[in-house]
mmCIF file of C-alpha atoms (C1' of nucleotides) in Angstrom:
data_model
loop_
_atom_site.group_PDB
_atom_site.id
_atom_site.type_symbol
_atom_site.label_atom_id
_atom_site.label_comp_id
_atom_site.label_asym_id
_atom_site.label_seq_id
_atom_site.Cartn_x
_atom_site.Cartn_y
_atom_site.Cartn_z
ATOM 1 C CA UNK A 1 -26.078 -67.512 -68.300
ATOM 2 C CA UNK A 2 -27.471 -66.562 -64.875
ATOM 3 C CA UNK A 3 -30.367 -68.906 -65.542
ATOM 4 C CA UNK A 4 -28.566 -71.909 -64.198
ATOM 5 C CA UNK A 5 -27.919 -70.066 -60.953
ATOM 6 C CA UNK A 6 -31.628 -69.210 -60.552
ATOM 7 C CA UNK A 7 -32.588 -72.712 -61.482
ATOM 8 C CA UNK A 8 -30.750 -74.168 -58.492
ATOM 9 C CA UNK A 9 -32.445 -71.758 -56.151
ATOM 10 C CA UNK A 10 -29.997 -68.896 -55.895
ATOM 11 C CA UNK A 11 -31.548 -65.455 -55.760
ATOM 12 C CA UNK A 12 -29.425 -63.209 -57.905
ATOM 13 C CA UNK A 13 -28.668 -59.802 -56.446
ATOM 14 C CA UNK A 14 -26.322 -57.376 -58.221
ATOM 15 C CA UNK A 15 -23.502 -58.393 -55.898
ATOM 16 C CA UNK A 16 -24.045 -62.065 -56.558
ATOM 17 C CA UNK A 17 -24.205 -61.507 -60.291
ATOM 18 C CA UNK A 18 -20.832 -59.812 -60.209
ATOM 19 C CA UNK A 19 -19.364 -62.644 -58.166
ATOM 20 C CA UNK A 20 -20.984 -65.276 -60.384
ATOM 21 C CA UNK A 21 -19.529 -63.470 -63.366
ATOM 22 C CA UNK A 22 -16.059 -63.378 -61.882
ATOM 23 C CA UNK A 23 -16.192 -67.096 -61.242
ATOM 24 C CA UNK A 24 -17.662 -68.364 -64.479
ATOM 25 C CA UNK A 25 -15.165 -69.014 -67.250
ATOM 26 C CA UNK A 26 -12.384 -68.324 -64.813
ATOM 27 C CA UNK A 27 -9.764 -71.000 -64.635
ATOM 28 C CA UNK A 28 -7.493 -69.233 -62.134
ATOM 29 C CA UNK A 29 -9.131 -70.841 -59.049
ATOM 30 C CA UNK A 30 -9.441 -67.551 -57.209
ATOM 31 C CA UNK A 31 -9.490 -67.112 -53.456
ATOM 32 C CA UNK A 32 -12.142 -65.165 -51.587
ATOM 33 C CA UNK A 33 -9.768 -62.250 -51.467
ATOM 34 C CA UNK A 34 -9.121 -62.374 -55.210
ATOM 35 C CA UNK A 35 -12.863 -62.254 -55.774
ATOM 36 C CA UNK A 36 -13.382 -59.476 -53.286
ATOM 37 C CA UNK A 37 -10.835 -57.224 -54.932
ATOM 38 C CA UNK A 38 -12.118 -57.861 -58.428
ATOM 39 C CA UNK A 39 -15.723 -57.341 -57.329
ATOM 40 C CA UNK A 40 -14.862 -54.119 -55.489
ATOM 41 C CA UNK A 41 -13.962 -52.523 -58.835
ATOM 42 C CA UNK A 42 -17.416 -53.198 -60.163
ATOM 43 C CA UNK A 43 -19.392 -52.520 -56.988
ATOM 44 C CA UNK A 44 -17.751 -49.906 -54.756
ATOM 45 C CA UNK A 45 -18.658 -50.648 -51.175
ATOM 46 C CA UNK A 46 -18.902 -54.368 -51.759
ATOM 47 C CA UNK A 47 -18.213 -56.071 -48.486
ATOM 48 C CA UNK A 48 -16.091 -59.043 -47.561
ATOM 49 C CA UNK A 49 -18.997 -60.542 -45.684
ATOM 50 C CA UNK A 50 -21.059 -60.561 -48.853
ATOM 51 C CA UNK A 51 -18.311 -62.316 -50.753
ATOM 52 C CA UNK A 52 -18.027 -64.992 -48.106
ATOM 53 C CA UNK A 53 -21.802 -65.354 -47.774
ATOM 54 C CA UNK A 54 -22.162 -65.630 -51.513
ATOM 55 C CA UNK A 55 -19.395 -68.183 -51.891
ATOM 56 C CA UNK A 56 -20.980 -70.185 -49.095
ATOM 57 C CA UNK A 57 -24.386 -70.176 -50.826
ATOM 58 C CA UNK A 58 -22.915 -70.986 -54.230
ATOM 59 C CA UNK A 59 -21.018 -73.860 -52.659
ATOM 60 C CA UNK A 60 -24.025 -75.174 -50.745
ATOM 61 C CA UNK A 61 -26.182 -75.144 -53.852
ATOM 62 C CA UNK A 62 -23.501 -76.892 -55.798
ATOM 63 C CA UNK A 63 -22.711 -74.071 -58.201
ATOM 64 C CA UNK A 64 -19.037 -73.984 -57.300
ATOM 65 C CA UNK A 65 -16.488 -76.174 -55.562
ATOM 66 C CA UNK A 66 -14.095 -75.395 -52.753
ATOM 67 C CA UNK A 67 -10.523 -76.516 -53.352
ATOM 68 C CA UNK A 68 -8.083 -77.546 -50.652
ATOM 69 C CA UNK A 69 -5.079 -77.312 -52.890
ATOM 70 C CA UNK A 70 -3.597 -74.184 -51.355
ATOM 71 C CA UNK A 71 -2.716 -74.670 -47.690
ATOM 72 C CA UNK A 72 -2.975 -70.930 -46.948
ATOM 73 C CA UNK A 73 -6.445 -70.161 -48.211
ATOM 74 C CA UNK A 74 -9.522 -71.692 -49.743
ATOM 75 C CA UNK A 75 -9.862 -71.409 -53.477
ATOM 76 C CA UNK A 76 -12.945 -71.691 -55.581
ATOM 77 C CA UNK A 77 -13.569 -73.578 -58.771
ATOM 78 C CA UNK A 78 -16.583 -72.809 -60.972
ATOM 79 C CA UNK A 79 -16.298 -76.229 -62.531
ATOM 80 C CA UNK A 80 -18.059 -78.756 -60.334
ATOM 81 C CA UNK A 81 -17.590 -81.695 -62.647
ATOM 82 C CA UNK A 82 -15.061 -84.222 -61.536
ATOM 83 C CA UNK A 83 -11.705 -83.103 -62.852
ATOM 84 C CA UNK A 84 -8.131 -82.977 -61.673
ATOM 85 C CA UNK A 85 -5.388 -80.440 -61.099
ATOM 86 C CA UNK A 86 -1.871 -79.837 -62.180
ATOM 87 C CA UNK A 87 0.016 -77.659 -59.723
ATOM 88 C CA UNK A 88 3.311 -75.925 -60.374
ATOM 89 C CA UNK A 89 5.322 -75.995 -57.182
ATOM 90 C CA UNK A 90 7.406 -73.026 -58.377
ATOM 91 C CA UNK A 91 4.815 -70.435 -59.414
ATOM 92 C CA UNK A 92 1.729 -71.908 -57.759
ATOM 93 C CA UNK A 93 -0.258 -71.966 -60.944
ATOM 94 C CA UNK A 94 -3.144 -74.435 -60.933
ATOM 95 C CA UNK A 95 -4.259 -75.957 -64.193
ATOM 96 C CA UNK A 96 -7.416 -77.958 -64.787
ATOM 97 C CA UNK A 97 -7.132 -81.445 -66.219
ATOM 98 C CA UNK A 98 -10.368 -82.812 -67.622
ATOM 99 C CA UNK A 99 -9.358 -85.946 -69.369
ATOM 100 C CA UNK A 100 -6.674 -88.455 -70.051
ATOM 101 C CA UNK A 101 -6.457 -89.374 -66.395
ATOM 102 C CA UNK A 102 -7.483 -92.829 -65.417
ATOM 103 C CA UNK A 103 -7.332 -94.073 -61.847
ATOM 104 C CA UNK A 104 -7.272 -97.827 -61.406
ATOM 105 C CA UNK A 105 -7.973 -99.265 -57.990
ATOM 106 C CA UNK A 106 -7.390 -102.738 -56.673
ATOM 107 C CA UNK A 107 -7.418 -102.281 -52.943
ATOM 108 C CA UNK A 108 -9.624 -103.868 -50.269
ATOM 109 C CA UNK A 109 -9.658 -100.837 -47.957
ATOM 110 C CA UNK A 110 -10.886 -98.653 -50.768
ATOM 111 C CA UNK A 111 -13.462 -101.204 -51.796
ATOM 112 C CA UNK A 112 -15.041 -100.946 -48.353
ATOM 113 C CA UNK A 113 -15.668 -97.269 -48.937
ATOM 114 C CA UNK A 114 -18.585 -95.842 -50.882
ATOM 115 C CA UNK A 115 -16.482 -93.605 -53.112
ATOM 116 C CA UNK A 116 -18.180 -90.428 -54.310
ATOM 117 C CA UNK A 117 -15.307 -88.572 -55.888
ATOM 118 C CA UNK A 118 -11.696 -89.078 -56.828
ATOM 119 C CA UNK A 119 -9.385 -86.084 -56.985
ATOM 120 C CA UNK A 120 -5.910 -86.291 -58.420
ATOM 121 C CA UNK A 121 -3.247 -83.598 -58.030
ATOM 122 C CA UNK A 122 -0.132 -83.667 -60.111
ATOM 123 C CA UNK A 123 2.634 -81.670 -58.418
ATOM 124 C CA UNK A 124 5.473 -80.597 -60.636
ATOM 125 C CA UNK A 125 7.193 -77.789 -62.486
ATOM 126 C CA UNK A 126 5.472 -76.099 -65.406
ATOM 127 C CA UNK A 127 7.130 -75.383 -68.739
ATOM 128 C CA UNK A 128 7.786 -71.691 -68.213
ATOM 129 C CA UNK A 129 9.244 -72.217 -64.727
ATOM 130 C CA UNK A 130 11.393 -74.979 -66.083
ATOM 131 C CA UNK A 131 12.775 -72.698 -68.797
ATOM 132 C CA UNK A 132 13.441 -69.909 -66.280
ATOM 133 C CA UNK A 133 15.341 -72.396 -64.150
ATOM 134 C CA UNK A 134 17.601 -73.481 -66.980
ATOM 135 C CA UNK A 135 18.625 -69.907 -67.771
ATOM 136 C CA UNK A 136 19.963 -69.295 -64.265
ATOM 137 C CA UNK B 1 14.599 -94.655 -34.098
ATOM 138 C CA UNK B 2 15.718 -91.045 -33.600
ATOM 139 C CA UNK B 3 18.769 -91.830 -35.666
ATOM 140 C CA UNK B 4 17.055 -91.057 -38.929
ATOM 141 C CA UNK B 5 16.125 -87.624 -37.622
ATOM 142 C CA UNK B 6 19.698 -86.847 -36.653
ATOM 143 C CA UNK B 7 20.958 -88.192 -39.952
ATOM 144 C CA UNK B 8 18.978 -85.616 -41.914
ATOM 145 C CA UNK B 9 20.375 -82.795 -39.812
ATOM 146 C CA UNK B 10 17.774 -82.311 -37.127
ATOM 147 C CA UNK B 11 19.120 -81.567 -33.697
ATOM 148 C CA UNK B 12 17.035 -83.513 -31.239
ATOM 149 C CA UNK B 13 15.986 -81.630 -28.099
ATOM 150 C CA UNK B 14 13.598 -83.178 -25.565
ATOM 151 C CA UNK B 15 10.696 -81.266 -27.051
ATOM 152 C CA UNK B 16 11.513 -82.392 -30.575
ATOM 153 C CA UNK B 17 11.856 -85.997 -29.444
ATOM 154 C CA UNK B 18 8.384 -85.928 -27.931
ATOM 155 C CA UNK B 19 6.984 -84.422 -31.130
ATOM 156 C CA UNK B 20 8.857 -86.889 -33.316
ATOM 157 C CA UNK B 21 7.508 -89.687 -31.169
ATOM 158 C CA UNK B 22 3.960 -88.447 -31.428
ATOM 159 C CA UNK B 23 4.249 -88.355 -35.183
ATOM 160 C CA UNK B 24 5.996 -91.623 -35.899
ATOM 161 C CA UNK B 25 3.747 -94.619 -36.243
ATOM 162 C CA UNK B 26 0.758 -92.370 -36.057
ATOM 163 C CA UNK B 27 -1.725 -92.747 -38.863
ATOM 164 C CA UNK B 28 -4.234 -90.173 -37.597
ATOM 165 C CA UNK B 29 -2.711 -87.276 -39.558
ATOM 166 C CA UNK B 30 -2.707 -84.934 -36.569
ATOM 167 C CA UNK B 31 -2.945 -81.159 -36.704
ATOM 168 C CA UNK B 32 -0.503 -78.832 -34.931
ATOM 169 C CA UNK B 33 -3.055 -78.454 -32.187
ATOM 170 C CA UNK B 34 -3.456 -82.232 -31.763
ATOM 171 C CA UNK B 35 0.287 -82.491 -31.385
ATOM 172 C CA UNK B 36 0.512 -79.543 -29.007
ATOM 173 C CA UNK B 37 -2.067 -81.042 -26.642
ATOM 174 C CA UNK B 38 -0.528 -84.495 -26.677
ATOM 175 C CA UNK B 39 2.964 -83.060 -26.174
ATOM 176 C CA UNK B 40 1.805 -80.863 -23.314
ATOM 177 C CA UNK B 41 1.040 -83.965 -21.297
ATOM 178 C CA UNK B 42 4.594 -85.124 -21.593
ATOM 179 C CA UNK B 43 6.332 -81.773 -21.288
ATOM 180 C CA UNK B 44 4.451 -79.311 -19.117
ATOM 181 C CA UNK B 45 5.130 -75.801 -20.363
ATOM 182 C CA UNK B 46 5.594 -76.908 -23.957
ATOM 183 C CA UNK B 47 4.786 -73.968 -26.164
ATOM 184 C CA UNK B 48 2.789 -73.687 -29.323
ATOM 185 C CA UNK B 49 5.656 -71.837 -30.978
ATOM 186 C CA UNK B 50 7.915 -74.802 -30.418
ATOM 187 C CA UNK B 51 5.399 -77.128 -31.982
ATOM 188 C CA UNK B 52 5.093 -74.953 -35.039
ATOM 189 C CA UNK B 53 8.838 -74.375 -35.259
ATOM 190 C CA UNK B 54 9.472 -78.100 -34.933
ATOM 191 C CA UNK B 55 6.897 -79.055 -37.537
ATOM 192 C CA UNK B 56 8.403 -76.486 -39.883
ATOM 193 C CA UNK B 57 11.885 -77.922 -39.433
ATOM 194 C CA UNK B 58 10.709 -81.496 -39.790
ATOM 195 C CA UNK B 59 8.864 -80.535 -42.957
ATOM 196 C CA UNK B 60 11.832 -78.629 -44.381
ATOM 197 C CA UNK B 61 14.178 -81.501 -43.758
ATOM 198 C CA UNK B 62 11.710 -83.876 -45.330
ATOM 199 C CA UNK B 63 10.938 -85.912 -42.242
ATOM 200 C CA UNK B 64 7.194 -85.250 -42.461
ATOM 201 C CA UNK B 65 4.696 -84.053 -45.015
ATOM 202 C CA UNK B 66 2.093 -81.355 -44.754
ATOM 203 C CA UNK B 67 -1.377 -82.351 -45.939
ATOM 204 C CA UNK B 68 -3.918 -80.015 -47.502
ATOM 205 C CA UNK B 69 -6.796 -82.381 -47.080
ATOM 206 C CA UNK B 70 -8.530 -80.516 -44.265
ATOM 207 C CA UNK B 71 -9.589 -77.013 -45.340
ATOM 208 C CA UNK B 72 -9.594 -75.723 -41.746
ATOM 209 C CA UNK B 73 -6.120 -76.649 -40.656
ATOM 210 C CA UNK B 74 -2.872 -78.174 -41.781
ATOM 211 C CA UNK B 75 -2.334 -81.791 -40.937
ATOM 212 C CA UNK B 76 0.892 -83.693 -40.741
ATOM 213 C CA UNK B 77 1.832 -87.058 -42.088
ATOM 214 C CA UNK B 78 4.929 -88.895 -40.862
ATOM 215 C CA UNK B 79 4.987 -90.954 -44.009
ATOM 216 C CA UNK B 80 6.736 -89.069 -46.761
ATOM 217 C CA UNK B 81 6.615 -91.813 -49.305
ATOM 218 C CA UNK B 82 4.182 -91.266 -52.117
ATOM 219 C CA UNK B 83 0.838 -92.602 -51.000
ATOM 220 C CA UNK B 84 -2.818 -91.672 -51.249
ATOM 221 C CA UNK B 85 -5.734 -90.946 -48.954
ATOM 222 C CA UNK B 86 -9.210 -92.171 -48.376
ATOM 223 C CA UNK B 87 -11.385 -89.522 -46.719
ATOM 224 C CA UNK B 88 -14.729 -90.172 -45.079
ATOM 225 C CA UNK B 89 -16.893 -87.133 -45.739
ATOM 226 C CA UNK B 90 -19.111 -88.082 -42.770
ATOM 227 C CA UNK B 91 -16.654 -88.549 -39.897
ATOM 228 C CA UNK B 92 -13.588 -86.887 -41.435
ATOM 229 C CA UNK B 93 -11.416 -89.904 -40.912
ATOM 230 C CA UNK B 94 -8.365 -90.012 -43.173
ATOM 231 C CA UNK B 95 -6.958 -93.424 -44.117
ATOM 232 C CA UNK B 96 -3.656 -94.069 -45.823
ATOM 233 C CA UNK B 97 -3.595 -96.013 -49.093
ATOM 234 C CA UNK B 98 -0.235 -97.391 -50.071
ATOM 235 C CA UNK B 99 -0.946 -99.641 -52.940
ATOM 236 C CA UNK B 100 -3.404 -100.843 -55.480
ATOM 237 C CA UNK B 101 -3.763 -97.381 -56.961
ATOM 238 C CA UNK B 102 -2.542 -96.842 -60.451
ATOM 239 C CA UNK B 103 -2.832 -93.480 -62.204
ATOM 240 C CA UNK B 104 -2.676 -93.600 -65.979
ATOM 241 C CA UNK B 105 -2.057 -90.399 -67.858
ATOM 242 C CA UNK B 106 -2.486 -89.635 -71.529
ATOM 243 C CA UNK B 107 -2.717 -85.870 -71.639
ATOM 244 C CA UNK B 108 -0.560 -83.304 -73.432
ATOM 245 C CA UNK B 109 -0.855 -80.598 -70.811
ATOM 246 C CA UNK B 110 0.367 -82.980 -68.159
ATOM 247 C CA UNK B 111 3.161 -84.193 -70.380
ATOM 248 C CA UNK B 112 4.512 -80.650 -70.536
ATOM 249 C CA UNK B 113 4.955 -80.686 -66.775
ATOM 250 C CA UNK B 114 7.830 -82.178 -64.902
ATOM 251 C CA UNK B 115 5.739 -84.214 -62.523
ATOM 252 C CA UNK B 116 7.288 -84.843 -59.134
ATOM 253 C CA UNK B 117 4.372 -86.324 -57.208
ATOM 254 C CA UNK B 118 0.858 -87.562 -57.763
ATOM 255 C CA UNK B 119 -1.624 -87.411 -54.917
ATOM 256 C CA UNK B 120 -4.972 -89.096 -55.097
ATOM 257 C CA UNK B 121 -7.812 -88.486 -52.669
ATOM 258 C CA UNK B 122 -10.802 -90.759 -52.561
ATOM 259 C CA UNK B 123 -13.792 -89.017 -50.993
ATOM 260 C CA UNK B 124 -16.596 -91.219 -49.773
ATOM 261 C CA UNK B 125 -18.347 -92.784 -46.819
ATOM 262 C CA UNK B 126 -16.577 -95.297 -44.660
ATOM 263 C CA UNK B 127 -18.078 -98.573 -43.561
ATOM 264 C CA UNK B 128 -19.011 -97.583 -40.041
ATOM 265 C CA UNK B 129 -20.610 -94.323 -41.123
ATOM 266 C CA UNK B 130 -22.525 -96.207 -43.789
ATOM 267 C CA UNK B 131 -23.904 -98.647 -41.206
ATOM 268 C CA UNK B 132 -24.895 -95.811 -38.891
ATOM 269 C CA UNK B 133 -26.737 -94.193 -41.739
ATOM 270 C CA UNK B 134 -28.720 -97.300 -42.505
ATOM 271 C CA UNK B 135 -29.934 -97.627 -38.946
ATOM 272 C CA UNK B 136 -31.531 -94.186 -38.957
ATOM 273 C "C1'" DA C 1 -45.027 -56.717 -43.176
ATOM 274 C "C1'" DT C 2 -42.072 -60.353 -43.448
ATOM 275 C "C1'" DT C 3 -38.268 -62.404 -45.235
ATOM 276 C "C1'" DT C 4 -33.718 -62.164 -47.081
ATOM 277 C "C1'" DA C 5 -29.281 -59.859 -48.331
ATOM 278 C "C1'" DT C 6 -25.822 -56.339 -47.479
ATOM 279 C "C1'" DG C 7 -22.173 -53.836 -45.075
ATOM 280 C "C1'" DC C 8 -19.703 -52.687 -41.175
ATOM 281 C "C1'" DA C 9 -17.107 -53.919 -37.349
ATOM 282 C "C1'" DA C 10 -15.981 -57.046 -34.006
ATOM 283 C "C1'" DA C 11 -14.820 -61.814 -33.044
ATOM 284 C "C1'" DC C 12 -12.399 -66.098 -34.080
ATOM 285 C "C1'" DA C 13 -9.195 -69.625 -35.296
ATOM 286 C "C1'" DA C 14 -4.901 -71.111 -37.190
ATOM 287 C "C1'" DT C 15 -0.437 -69.752 -37.721
ATOM 288 C "C1'" DT C 16 3.663 -66.722 -37.403
ATOM 289 C "C1'" DT C 17 6.819 -63.594 -35.347
ATOM 290 C "C1'" DG C 18 9.778 -60.673 -31.996
ATOM 291 C "C1'" DC C 19 12.245 -61.017 -28.277
ATOM 292 C "C1'" DA C 20 14.164 -62.253 -23.755
ATOM 293 C "C1'" DC C 21 15.915 -66.244 -21.581
ATOM 294 C "C1'" DC C 22 18.101 -70.539 -21.431
ATOM 295 C "C1'" DT C 23 20.869 -74.306 -23.301
ATOM 296 C "C1'" DT C 24 24.449 -76.435 -25.716
ATOM 297 C "C1'" DT C 25 28.662 -76.131 -28.133
ATOM 298 C "C1'" DA D 1 30.811 -66.076 -26.169
ATOM 299 C "C1'" DA D 2 28.424 -67.633 -30.137
ATOM 300 C "C1'" DA D 3 24.744 -70.227 -32.010
ATOM 301 C "C1'" DG D 4 20.589 -72.156 -31.794
ATOM 302 C "C1'" DG D 5 16.151 -73.568 -29.303
ATOM 303 C "C1'" DT D 6 12.306 -72.484 -26.196
ATOM 304 C "C1'" DG D 7 8.375 -70.016 -24.259
ATOM 305 C "C1'" DC D 8 5.580 -66.166 -23.858
ATOM 306 C "C1'" DA D 9 2.807 -62.730 -25.812
ATOM 307 C "C1'" DA D 10 1.633 -59.945 -29.460
ATOM 308 C "C1'" DA D 11 0.747 -59.712 -34.361
ATOM 309 C "C1'" DT D 12 -0.981 -61.485 -38.816
ATOM 310 C "C1'" DT D 13 -3.953 -63.795 -41.930
ATOM 311 C "C1'" DG D 14 -8.081 -65.943 -43.476
ATOM 312 C "C1'" DT D 15 -12.693 -66.538 -42.267
ATOM 313 C "C1'" DT D 16 -17.048 -66.068 -39.608
ATOM 314 C "C1'" DT D 17 -20.568 -63.728 -37.023
ATOM 315 C "C1'" DG D 18 -23.874 -60.210 -34.850
ATOM 316 C "C1'" DC D 19 -26.437 -56.691 -35.845
ATOM 317 C "C1'" DA D 20 -28.525 -52.543 -37.921
ATOM 318 C "C1'" DT D 21 -29.935 -51.004 -42.388
ATOM 319 C "C1'" DA D 22 -31.734 -51.728 -46.947
ATOM 320 C "C1'" DA D 23 -33.947 -54.328 -50.526
ATOM 321 C "C1'" DA D 24 -37.136 -57.678 -52.379
ATOM 322 C "C1'" DT D 25 -41.289 -60.435 -52.045
#
DNA sequence: ATTTATGCAAACAATTTGCACCTTT
DNA sequence: AAAGGTGCAAATTGTTTGCATAAAT
């Protein structure tokens, strides 16, 4: 599982392995602070600088993606394939959407661009928040 | 032109009028700092706190929208209608896209949400950056 | 030995807040 | 005089950086 990290030129130290582990198969889109706290439990003495350095390297090498969804802090997504997000405006939950979304474009301004990626965010209220709301 | 601001319950002081003016008919998606500097030229002594307070009020009342496109700072958009953005990854330019974009959804997870808004960002390279690139 | 990563603390940048003063009702 | 807005400075939050130590090649 760490093979893919080494393959793209990331030297895996114990700290980085812990961070890589925390990111992989994690769909919560954690912030640097989330990762720092979780990592601290596995490596006492783990530093914030290391978390930030590691996230920077992972991002540079294309192992993870930085999300701009949360205006207060950067969040990280271990899935670098093009996918979209569903955001609950009540509880802040962010859910991945991999398929069933089709963006059709017929627009001259856009045609003049060399588009590399298309990100779609769906803002709304999730099921559990909706239920909570109805009970009040 | 200030009428619409008053109509939604915003008391218009001189400072707020300057800020409202800087925002309206401005498609550059300025940051709080951009606005502060521009406002300072019209009202010497204008404070940062006032800019932030004003942006907060405008946002609360629905006169402007806060954008999460730039990971380093919040940006503000005077257009609160649902539209999309074209972002040049080279020069950072952000261009509004009002039509010709159609998002089709066939996805159960999304169906369970009460969707309020859909934002699409197109990341790519704009024409002028593309030309610059070719000359090098 | 040289390069590279870590951890600490200090520095930074964007934003927010507390509070005294000044307006406007 | 009561309410709300402004400006200043200090505080907070998220992130980055400089540097000495430690680890890996």
